[in-house]
CSV table of C-alpha atoms in Angstrom, one decimal:
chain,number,residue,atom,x,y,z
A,245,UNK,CA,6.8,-86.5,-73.1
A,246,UNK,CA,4.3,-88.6,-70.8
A,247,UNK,CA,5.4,-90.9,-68.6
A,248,UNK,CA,3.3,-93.7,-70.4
A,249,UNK,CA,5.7,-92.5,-73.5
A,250,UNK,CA,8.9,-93.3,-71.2
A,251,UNK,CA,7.9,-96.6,-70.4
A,252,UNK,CA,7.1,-97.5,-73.8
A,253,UNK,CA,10.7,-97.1,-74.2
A,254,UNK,CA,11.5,-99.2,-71.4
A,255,UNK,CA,9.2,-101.8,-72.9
A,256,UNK,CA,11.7,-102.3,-76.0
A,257,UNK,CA,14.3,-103.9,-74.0
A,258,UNK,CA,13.7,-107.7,-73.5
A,259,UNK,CA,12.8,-109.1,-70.3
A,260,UNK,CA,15.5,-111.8,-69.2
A,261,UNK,CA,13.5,-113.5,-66.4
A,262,UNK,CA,11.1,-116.0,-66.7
A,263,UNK,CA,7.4,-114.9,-66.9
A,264,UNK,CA,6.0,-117.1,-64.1
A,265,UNK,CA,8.9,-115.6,-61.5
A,266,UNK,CA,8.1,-112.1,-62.6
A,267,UNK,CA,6.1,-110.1,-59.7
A,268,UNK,CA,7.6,-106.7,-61.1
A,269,UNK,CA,7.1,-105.6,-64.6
A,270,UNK,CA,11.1,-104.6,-65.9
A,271,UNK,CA,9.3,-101.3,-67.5
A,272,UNK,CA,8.1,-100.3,-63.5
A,273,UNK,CA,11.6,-101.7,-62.0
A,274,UNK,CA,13.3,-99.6,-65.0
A,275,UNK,CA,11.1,-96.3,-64.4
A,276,UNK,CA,11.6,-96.1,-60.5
A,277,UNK,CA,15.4,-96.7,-60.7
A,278,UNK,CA,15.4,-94.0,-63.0
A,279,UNK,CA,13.6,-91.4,-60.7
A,280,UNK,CA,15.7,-92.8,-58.5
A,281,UNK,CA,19.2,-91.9,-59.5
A,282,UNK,CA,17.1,-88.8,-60.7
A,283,UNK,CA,16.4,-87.7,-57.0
A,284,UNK,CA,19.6,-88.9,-56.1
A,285,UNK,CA,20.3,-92.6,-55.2
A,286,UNK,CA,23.3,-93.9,-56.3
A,287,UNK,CA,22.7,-97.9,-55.2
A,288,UNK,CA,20.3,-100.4,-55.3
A,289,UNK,CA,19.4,-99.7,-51.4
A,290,UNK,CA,18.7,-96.5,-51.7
A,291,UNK,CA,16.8,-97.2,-54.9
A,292,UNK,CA,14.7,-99.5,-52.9
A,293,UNK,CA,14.0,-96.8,-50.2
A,294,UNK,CA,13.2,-93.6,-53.1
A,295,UNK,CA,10.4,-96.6,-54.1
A,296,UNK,CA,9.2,-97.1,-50.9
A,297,UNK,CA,8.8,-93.3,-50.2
A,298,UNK,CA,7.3,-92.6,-53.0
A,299,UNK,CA,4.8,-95.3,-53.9
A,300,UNK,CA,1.3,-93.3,-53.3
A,301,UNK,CA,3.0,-91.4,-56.1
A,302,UNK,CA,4.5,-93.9,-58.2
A,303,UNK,CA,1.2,-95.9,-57.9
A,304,UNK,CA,-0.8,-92.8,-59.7
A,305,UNK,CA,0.4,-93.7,-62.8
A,306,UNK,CA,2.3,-97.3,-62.4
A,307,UNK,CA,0.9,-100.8,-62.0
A,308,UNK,CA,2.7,-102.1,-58.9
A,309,UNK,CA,0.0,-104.8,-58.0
A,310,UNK,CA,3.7,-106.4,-56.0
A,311,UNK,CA,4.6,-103.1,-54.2
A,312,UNK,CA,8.1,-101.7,-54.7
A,313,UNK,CA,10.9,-104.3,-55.7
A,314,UNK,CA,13.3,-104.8,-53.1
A,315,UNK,CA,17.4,-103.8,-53.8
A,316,UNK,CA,17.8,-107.4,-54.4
A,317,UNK,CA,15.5,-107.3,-57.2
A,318,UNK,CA,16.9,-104.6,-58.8
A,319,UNK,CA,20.4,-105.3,-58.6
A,320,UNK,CA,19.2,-109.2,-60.2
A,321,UNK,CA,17.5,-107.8,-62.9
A,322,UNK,CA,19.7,-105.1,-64.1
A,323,UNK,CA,22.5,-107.9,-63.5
A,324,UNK,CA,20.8,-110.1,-66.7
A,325,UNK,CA,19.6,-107.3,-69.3
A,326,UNK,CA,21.1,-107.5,-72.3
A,327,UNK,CA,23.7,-104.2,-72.4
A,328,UNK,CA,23.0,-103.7,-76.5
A,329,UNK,CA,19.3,-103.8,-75.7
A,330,UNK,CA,19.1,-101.1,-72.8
A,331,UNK,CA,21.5,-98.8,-75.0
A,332,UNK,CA,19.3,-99.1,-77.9
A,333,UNK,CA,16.2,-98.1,-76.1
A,334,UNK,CA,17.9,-95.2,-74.4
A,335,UNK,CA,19.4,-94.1,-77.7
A,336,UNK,CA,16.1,-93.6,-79.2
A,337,UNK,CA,14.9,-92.0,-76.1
A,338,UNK,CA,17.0,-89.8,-76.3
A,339,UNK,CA,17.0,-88.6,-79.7
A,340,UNK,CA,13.1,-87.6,-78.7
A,341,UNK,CA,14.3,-85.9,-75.7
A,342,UNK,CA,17.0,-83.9,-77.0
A,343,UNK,CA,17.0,-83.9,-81.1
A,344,UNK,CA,19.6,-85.7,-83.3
A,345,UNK,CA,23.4,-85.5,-84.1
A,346,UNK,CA,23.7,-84.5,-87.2
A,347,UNK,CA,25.3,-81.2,-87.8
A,348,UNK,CA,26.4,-81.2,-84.5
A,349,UNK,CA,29.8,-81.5,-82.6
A,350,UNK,CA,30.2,-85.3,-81.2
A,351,UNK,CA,33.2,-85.8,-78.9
A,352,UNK,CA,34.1,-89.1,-77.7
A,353,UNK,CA,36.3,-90.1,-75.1
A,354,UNK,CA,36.1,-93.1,-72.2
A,355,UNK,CA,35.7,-93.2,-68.6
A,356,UNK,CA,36.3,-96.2,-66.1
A,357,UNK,CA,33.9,-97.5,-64.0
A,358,UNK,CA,36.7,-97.2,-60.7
A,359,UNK,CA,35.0,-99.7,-58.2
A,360,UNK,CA,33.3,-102.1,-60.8
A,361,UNK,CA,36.1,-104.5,-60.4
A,362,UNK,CA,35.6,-107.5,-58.4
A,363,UNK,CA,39.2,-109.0,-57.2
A,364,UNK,CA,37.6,-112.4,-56.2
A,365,UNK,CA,36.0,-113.1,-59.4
A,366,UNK,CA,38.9,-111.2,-61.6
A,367,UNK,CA,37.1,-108.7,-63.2
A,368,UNK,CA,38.1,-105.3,-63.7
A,369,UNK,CA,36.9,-102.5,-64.0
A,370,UNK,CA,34.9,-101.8,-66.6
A,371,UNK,CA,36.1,-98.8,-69.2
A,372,UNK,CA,33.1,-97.2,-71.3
A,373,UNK,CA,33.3,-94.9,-73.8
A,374,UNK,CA,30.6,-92.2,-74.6
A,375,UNK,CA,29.2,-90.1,-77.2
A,376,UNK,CA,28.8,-86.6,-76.2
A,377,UNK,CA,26.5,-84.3,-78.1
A,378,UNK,CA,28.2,-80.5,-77.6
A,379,UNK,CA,24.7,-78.6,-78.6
A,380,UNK,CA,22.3,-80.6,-77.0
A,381,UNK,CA,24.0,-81.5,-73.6
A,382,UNK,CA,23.1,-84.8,-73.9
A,383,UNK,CA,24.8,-88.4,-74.0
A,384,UNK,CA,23.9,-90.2,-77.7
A,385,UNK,CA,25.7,-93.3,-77.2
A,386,UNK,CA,28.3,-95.7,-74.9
A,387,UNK,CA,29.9,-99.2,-75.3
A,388,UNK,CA,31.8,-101.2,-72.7
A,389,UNK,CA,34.9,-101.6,-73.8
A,390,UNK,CA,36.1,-105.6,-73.8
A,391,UNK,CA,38.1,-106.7,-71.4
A,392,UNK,CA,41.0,-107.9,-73.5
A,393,UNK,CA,41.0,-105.0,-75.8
A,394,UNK,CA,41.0,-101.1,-75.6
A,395,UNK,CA,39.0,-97.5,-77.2
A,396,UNK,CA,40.4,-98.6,-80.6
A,397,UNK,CA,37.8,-101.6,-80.8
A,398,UNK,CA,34.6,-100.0,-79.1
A,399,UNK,CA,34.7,-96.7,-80.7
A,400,UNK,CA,34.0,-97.7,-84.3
A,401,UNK,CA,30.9,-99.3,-83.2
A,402,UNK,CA,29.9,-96.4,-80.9
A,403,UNK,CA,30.0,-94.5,-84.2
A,404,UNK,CA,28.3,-96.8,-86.3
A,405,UNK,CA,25.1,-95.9,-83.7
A,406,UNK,CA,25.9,-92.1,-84.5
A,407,UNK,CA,24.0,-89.9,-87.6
A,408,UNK,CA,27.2,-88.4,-88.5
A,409,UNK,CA,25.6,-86.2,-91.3
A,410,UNK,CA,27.7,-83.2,-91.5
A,411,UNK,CA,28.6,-83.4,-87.9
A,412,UNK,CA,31.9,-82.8,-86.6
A,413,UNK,CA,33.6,-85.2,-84.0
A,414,UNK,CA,36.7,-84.8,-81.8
A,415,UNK,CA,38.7,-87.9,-80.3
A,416,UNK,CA,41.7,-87.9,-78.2
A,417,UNK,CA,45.2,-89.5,-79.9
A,418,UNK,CA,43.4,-93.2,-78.6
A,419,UNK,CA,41.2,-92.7,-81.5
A,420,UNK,CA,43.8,-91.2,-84.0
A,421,UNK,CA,43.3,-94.2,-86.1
A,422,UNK,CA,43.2,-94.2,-90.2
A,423,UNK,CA,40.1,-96.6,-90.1
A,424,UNK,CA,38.6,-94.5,-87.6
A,425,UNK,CA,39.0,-91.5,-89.8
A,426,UNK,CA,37.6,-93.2,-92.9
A,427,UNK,CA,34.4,-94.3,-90.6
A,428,UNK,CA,34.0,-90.3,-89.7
A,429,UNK,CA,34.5,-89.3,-93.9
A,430,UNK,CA,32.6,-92.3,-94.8
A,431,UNK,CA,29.3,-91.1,-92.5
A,432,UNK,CA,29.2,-87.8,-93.9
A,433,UNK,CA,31.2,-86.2,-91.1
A,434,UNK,CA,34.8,-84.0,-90.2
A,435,UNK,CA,37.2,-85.4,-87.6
A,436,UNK,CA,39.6,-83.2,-85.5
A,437,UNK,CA,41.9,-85.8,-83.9
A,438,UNK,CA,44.6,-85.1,-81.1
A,439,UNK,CA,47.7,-86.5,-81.5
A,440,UNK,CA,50.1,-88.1,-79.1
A,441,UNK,CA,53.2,-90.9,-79.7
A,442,UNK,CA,51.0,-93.6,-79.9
A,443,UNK,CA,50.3,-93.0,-83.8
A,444,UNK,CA,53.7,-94.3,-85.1
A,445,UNK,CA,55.8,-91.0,-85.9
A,446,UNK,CA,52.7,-89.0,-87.5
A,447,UNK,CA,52.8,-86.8,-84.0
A,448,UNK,CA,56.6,-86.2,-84.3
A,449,UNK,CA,56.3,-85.2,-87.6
A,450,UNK,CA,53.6,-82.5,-87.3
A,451,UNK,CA,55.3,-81.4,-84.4
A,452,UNK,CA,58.8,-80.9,-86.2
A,453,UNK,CA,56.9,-79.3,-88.9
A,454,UNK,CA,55.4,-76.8,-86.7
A,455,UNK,CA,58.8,-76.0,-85.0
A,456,UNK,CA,60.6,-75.9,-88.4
A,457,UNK,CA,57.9,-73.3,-89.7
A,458,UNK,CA,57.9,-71.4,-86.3
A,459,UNK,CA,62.1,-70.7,-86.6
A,460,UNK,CA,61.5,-70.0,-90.0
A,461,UNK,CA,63.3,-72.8,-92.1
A,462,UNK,CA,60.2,-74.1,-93.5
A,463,UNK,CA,57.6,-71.7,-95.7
A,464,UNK,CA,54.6,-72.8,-94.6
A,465,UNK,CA,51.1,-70.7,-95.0
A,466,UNK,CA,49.9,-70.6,-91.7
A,467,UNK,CA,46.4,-69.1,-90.8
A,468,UNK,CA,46.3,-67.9,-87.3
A,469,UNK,CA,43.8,-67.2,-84.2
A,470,UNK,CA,44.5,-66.0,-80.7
A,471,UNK,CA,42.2,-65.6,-78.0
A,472,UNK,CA,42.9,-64.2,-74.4
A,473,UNK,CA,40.8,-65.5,-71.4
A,474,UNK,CA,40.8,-63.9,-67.6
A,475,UNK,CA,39.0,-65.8,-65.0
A,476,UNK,CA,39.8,-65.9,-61.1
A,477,UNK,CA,43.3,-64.3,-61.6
A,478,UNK,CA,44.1,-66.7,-64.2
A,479,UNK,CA,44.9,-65.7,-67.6
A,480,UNK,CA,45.3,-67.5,-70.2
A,481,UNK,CA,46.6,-67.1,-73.7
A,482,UNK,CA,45.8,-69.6,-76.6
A,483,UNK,CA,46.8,-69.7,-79.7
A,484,UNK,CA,45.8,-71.8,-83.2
A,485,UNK,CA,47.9,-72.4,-86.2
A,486,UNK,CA,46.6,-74.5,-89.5
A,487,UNK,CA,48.5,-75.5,-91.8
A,488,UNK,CA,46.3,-76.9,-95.3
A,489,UNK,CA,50.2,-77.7,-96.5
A,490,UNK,CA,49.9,-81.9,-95.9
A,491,UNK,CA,51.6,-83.5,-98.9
A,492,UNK,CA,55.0,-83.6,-97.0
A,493,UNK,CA,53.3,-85.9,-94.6
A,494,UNK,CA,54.7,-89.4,-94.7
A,495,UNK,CA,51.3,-91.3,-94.5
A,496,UNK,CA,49.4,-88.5,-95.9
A,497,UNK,CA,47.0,-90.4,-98.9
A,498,UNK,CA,45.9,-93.3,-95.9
A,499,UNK,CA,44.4,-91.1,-93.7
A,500,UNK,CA,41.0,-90.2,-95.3
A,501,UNK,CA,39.9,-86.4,-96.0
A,502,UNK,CA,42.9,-85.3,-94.1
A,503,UNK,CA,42.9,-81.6,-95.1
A,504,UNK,CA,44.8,-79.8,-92.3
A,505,UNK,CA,47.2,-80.0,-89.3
A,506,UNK,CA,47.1,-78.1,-86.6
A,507,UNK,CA,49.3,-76.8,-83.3
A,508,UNK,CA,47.2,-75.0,-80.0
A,509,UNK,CA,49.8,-73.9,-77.9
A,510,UNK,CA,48.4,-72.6,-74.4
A,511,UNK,CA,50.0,-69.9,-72.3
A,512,UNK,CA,48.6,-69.8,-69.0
A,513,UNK,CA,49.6,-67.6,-66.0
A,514,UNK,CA,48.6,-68.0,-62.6
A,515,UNK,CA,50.3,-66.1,-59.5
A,516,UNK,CA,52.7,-64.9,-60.9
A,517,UNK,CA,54.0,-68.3,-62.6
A,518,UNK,CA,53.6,-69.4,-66.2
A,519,UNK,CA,53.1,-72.3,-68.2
A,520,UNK,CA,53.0,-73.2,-71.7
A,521,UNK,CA,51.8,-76.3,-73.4
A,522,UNK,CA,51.6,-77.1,-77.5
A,523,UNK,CA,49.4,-79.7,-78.5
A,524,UNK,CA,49.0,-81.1,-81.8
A,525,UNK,CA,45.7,-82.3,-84.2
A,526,UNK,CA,45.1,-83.8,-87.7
A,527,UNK,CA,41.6,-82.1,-89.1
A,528,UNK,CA,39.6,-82.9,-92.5
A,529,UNK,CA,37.7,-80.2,-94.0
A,530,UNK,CA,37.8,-76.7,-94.2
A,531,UNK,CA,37.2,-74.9,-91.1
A,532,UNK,CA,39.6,-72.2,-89.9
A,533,UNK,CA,42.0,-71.5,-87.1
A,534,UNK,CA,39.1,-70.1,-85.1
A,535,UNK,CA,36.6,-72.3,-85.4
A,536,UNK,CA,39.0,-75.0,-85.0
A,537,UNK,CA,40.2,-73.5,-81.9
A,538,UNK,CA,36.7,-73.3,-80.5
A,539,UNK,CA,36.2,-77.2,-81.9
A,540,UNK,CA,39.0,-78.5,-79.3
A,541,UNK,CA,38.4,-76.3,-76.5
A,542,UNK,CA,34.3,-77.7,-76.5
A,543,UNK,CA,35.6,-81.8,-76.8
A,544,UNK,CA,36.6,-80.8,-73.3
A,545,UNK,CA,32.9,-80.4,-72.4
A,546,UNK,CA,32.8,-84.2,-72.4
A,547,UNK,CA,34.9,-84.4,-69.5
A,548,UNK,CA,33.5,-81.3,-67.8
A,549,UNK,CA,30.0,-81.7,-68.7
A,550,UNK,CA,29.7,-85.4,-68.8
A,551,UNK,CA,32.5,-87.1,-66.7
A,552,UNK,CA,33.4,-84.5,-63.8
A,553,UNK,CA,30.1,-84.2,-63.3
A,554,UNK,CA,29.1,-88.1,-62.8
A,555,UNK,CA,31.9,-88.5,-60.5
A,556,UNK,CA,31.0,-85.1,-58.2
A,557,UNK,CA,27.3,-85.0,-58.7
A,558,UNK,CA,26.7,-89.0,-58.8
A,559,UNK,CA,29.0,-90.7,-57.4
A,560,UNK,CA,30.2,-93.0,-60.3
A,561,UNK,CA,33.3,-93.2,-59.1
A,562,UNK,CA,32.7,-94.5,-55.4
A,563,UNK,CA,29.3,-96.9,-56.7
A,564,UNK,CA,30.0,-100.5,-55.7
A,565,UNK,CA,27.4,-102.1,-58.4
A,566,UNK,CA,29.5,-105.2,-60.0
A,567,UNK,CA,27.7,-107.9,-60.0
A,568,UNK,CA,26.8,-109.3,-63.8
A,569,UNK,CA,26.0,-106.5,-66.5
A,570,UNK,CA,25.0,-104.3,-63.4
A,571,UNK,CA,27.7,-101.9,-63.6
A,572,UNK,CA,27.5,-101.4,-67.5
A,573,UNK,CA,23.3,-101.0,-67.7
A,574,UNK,CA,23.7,-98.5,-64.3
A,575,UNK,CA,26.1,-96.2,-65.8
A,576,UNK,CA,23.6,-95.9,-68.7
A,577,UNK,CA,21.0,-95.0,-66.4
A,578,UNK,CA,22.9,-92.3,-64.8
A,579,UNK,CA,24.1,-90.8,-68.3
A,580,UNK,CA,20.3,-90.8,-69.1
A,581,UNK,CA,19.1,-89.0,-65.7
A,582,UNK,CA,21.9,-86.6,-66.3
A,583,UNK,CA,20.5,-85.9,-70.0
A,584,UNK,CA,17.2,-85.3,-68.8
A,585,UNK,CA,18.1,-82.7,-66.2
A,586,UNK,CA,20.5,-80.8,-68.7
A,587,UNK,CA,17.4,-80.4,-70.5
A,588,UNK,CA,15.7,-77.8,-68.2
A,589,UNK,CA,17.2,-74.9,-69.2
A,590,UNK,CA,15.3,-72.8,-66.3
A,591,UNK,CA,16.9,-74.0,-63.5
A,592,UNK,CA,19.1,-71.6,-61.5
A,593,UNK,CA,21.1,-74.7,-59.9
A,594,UNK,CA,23.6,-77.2,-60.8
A,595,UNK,CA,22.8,-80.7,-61.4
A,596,UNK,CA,23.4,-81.5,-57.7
A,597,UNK,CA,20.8,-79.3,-56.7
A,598,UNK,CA,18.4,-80.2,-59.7
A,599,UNK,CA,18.4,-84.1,-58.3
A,600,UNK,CA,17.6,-82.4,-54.7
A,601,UNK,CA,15.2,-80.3,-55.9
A,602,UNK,CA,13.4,-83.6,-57.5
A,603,UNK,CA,13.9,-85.4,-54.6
A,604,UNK,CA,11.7,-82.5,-52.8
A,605,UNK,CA,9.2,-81.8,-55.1
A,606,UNK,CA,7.4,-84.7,-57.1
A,607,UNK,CA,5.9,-82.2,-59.2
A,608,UNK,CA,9.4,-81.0,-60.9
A,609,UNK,CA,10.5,-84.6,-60.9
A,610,UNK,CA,7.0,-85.5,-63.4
A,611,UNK,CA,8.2,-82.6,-65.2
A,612,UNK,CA,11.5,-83.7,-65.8
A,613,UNK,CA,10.6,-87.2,-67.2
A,614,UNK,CA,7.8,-85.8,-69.2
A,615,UNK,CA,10.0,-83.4,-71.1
């Protein structure tokens, strides 16, 4: 994609500020914070500096008749644009950059923002949730969740921005929720859901069942898969059980397409100590014990692929940003600079050394944002 292409993204979003006040275009101020965070900044400071260092370059194919905005500008600008706007721009960028979500495997899980609080003005911190895309290594949607309220509100609308077309999406027990399971059916999708005590006594029962088949007082038709995993003197046994026997199930006809529950108990052994822990998922459709298995263990990549690695390769967790929606359209930026350098699947180094490597050479970092 040209960089032209990229800012005609950019030019969706609405432009807060007055047009008299303006001496940056928000399309330029938008671009350089994004090569920005790109080549490594992680504030409005050091934003203002990547600008300054590179403007002969920036000014080969920008119009920066004002120079580079100072950090003041850009932390006032991304303070007023609308949050629903700058997702909806990046959303459709990146469904050019990296393909749609249909078909594919969609975890969703949320992530605070650590040090967007702001004591004096009580605010705190602010708790998004994200769209993961397994296959394409790429972020495909994220609402702030309201203050006064928790995952169980934002995530139907973070689905509702989703092609769920024969996809397959994984929540955690927040998300264990009957509507949200009819939203999933409803959108032409399969939902494997984690449960935990917070869904009334559906995850005591499931497990009871489990335990009661496992002794053998209960006939129950179990399929089975076990895999074994050895990896720096850890080993680690996992194993899947499905059960398509649901009708016992107190609240079994209100949750939509529920075909299946499941128990993934892991063994894991590490010097010489072991552990085991059983955890316990409701599942429509008809995939089996292996597939299933391999359904769960990938929602981790979320955390792995998408948080762990804002937090270590970022800096998400220590950034300061607060101030109006700041924090929100920020975190947005970063999920999209961490999409776009998941897409080169040449490089031979992590993300950390992917942003230094952009920082370095210009030439890689036009590559990247023309991909």
């Amino acid at each position: 994609m040209e960089a032209k292409n990229l800012l005609d993204y950019f030019m969706l979003i609405p432009d807060p500020r007055v047009k008299r006040t303006r001496d940056h275009e928000l399309p330029q101020i938008l671009f350089i914070a994004l090569a920005a965070v790109i080549c490594g900044a992680e504030g409005w400071t050091e934003v203002e500096e990547f600008g300054k260092a590179s403007r002969s370059w920036l000014e080969s194919f920008l119009d920066l008749p004002n120079g580079i905005p100072s950090h003041d500008t850009f932390g006032r600008v991304f303070a007023v644009l609308d949050p629903a706007a700058v997702e909806a721009a990046l959303l459709a960028f990146v469904h050019d950059l990296a393909g749609d979500s249909a078909g594919k495997h969609i975890a969703i899980d949320g992530k605070n923002l650590r040090h967007s609080f702001d004591r004096a003005a009580e605010k705190a911190a602010i708790h998004m949730v994200s769209a993961w895309v397994y296959e394409n290594n790429a972020t495909f949607g994220q609402i702030k969740v309201d203050d006064k309220s928790n995952e169980i509100t934002a995530i139907p609308q973070l689905l509702s921005l989703l092609n769920l077309k024969d996809a397959t999406v994984t929540i955690d027990a927040m998300g264990c929720q009957k509507e949200i399971a009819k939203q999933i059916v409803d959108g032409g999708a399969d939902y494997v859901l984690a449960l935990k005590g917070n869904q009334g006594t559906l995850h005591e029962e499931v497990s009871e069942f489990f335990d009661e088949v496992f002794v053998g007082n209960l006939d129950a038709e179990l399929e089975q898969h076990q895999s074994l995993e050895k990896d720096h003197g850890r080993i680690e046994k996992r194993t899947v059980w499905v059960s398509r026997d649901v009708d016992w199930l107190r609240d079994v006809d209100k949750w939509e397409g529920l075909s299946g529950v499941v128990a993934v108990q892991s063994e894991r052994t590490m010097h010489g100590q072991t552990a085991k822990e059983c955890r316990y998922y409701i599942c429509s459709g008809q995939r089996g014990a292996k597939e299933l298995g391999q359904t769960i263990r990938q929602h981790w990549s979320i955390e792995n692929e998408l948080h762990w690695t804002l937090d270590m390769a970022f800096g998400e967790d220590l950034c300061r940003v607060r101030k109006g929606n700041a924090a929100e359209n920020l975190s947005r930026i970063r999920r999209l600079a961490l999409s776009i350098l998941k897409q080169d699947r040449k490089a031979k180094v992590g993300i950390k050394g992917r942003r230094l490597k952009a920082a370095w050479d210009k030439t890689y970092l036009l590559q990247l944002l023309r991909n």
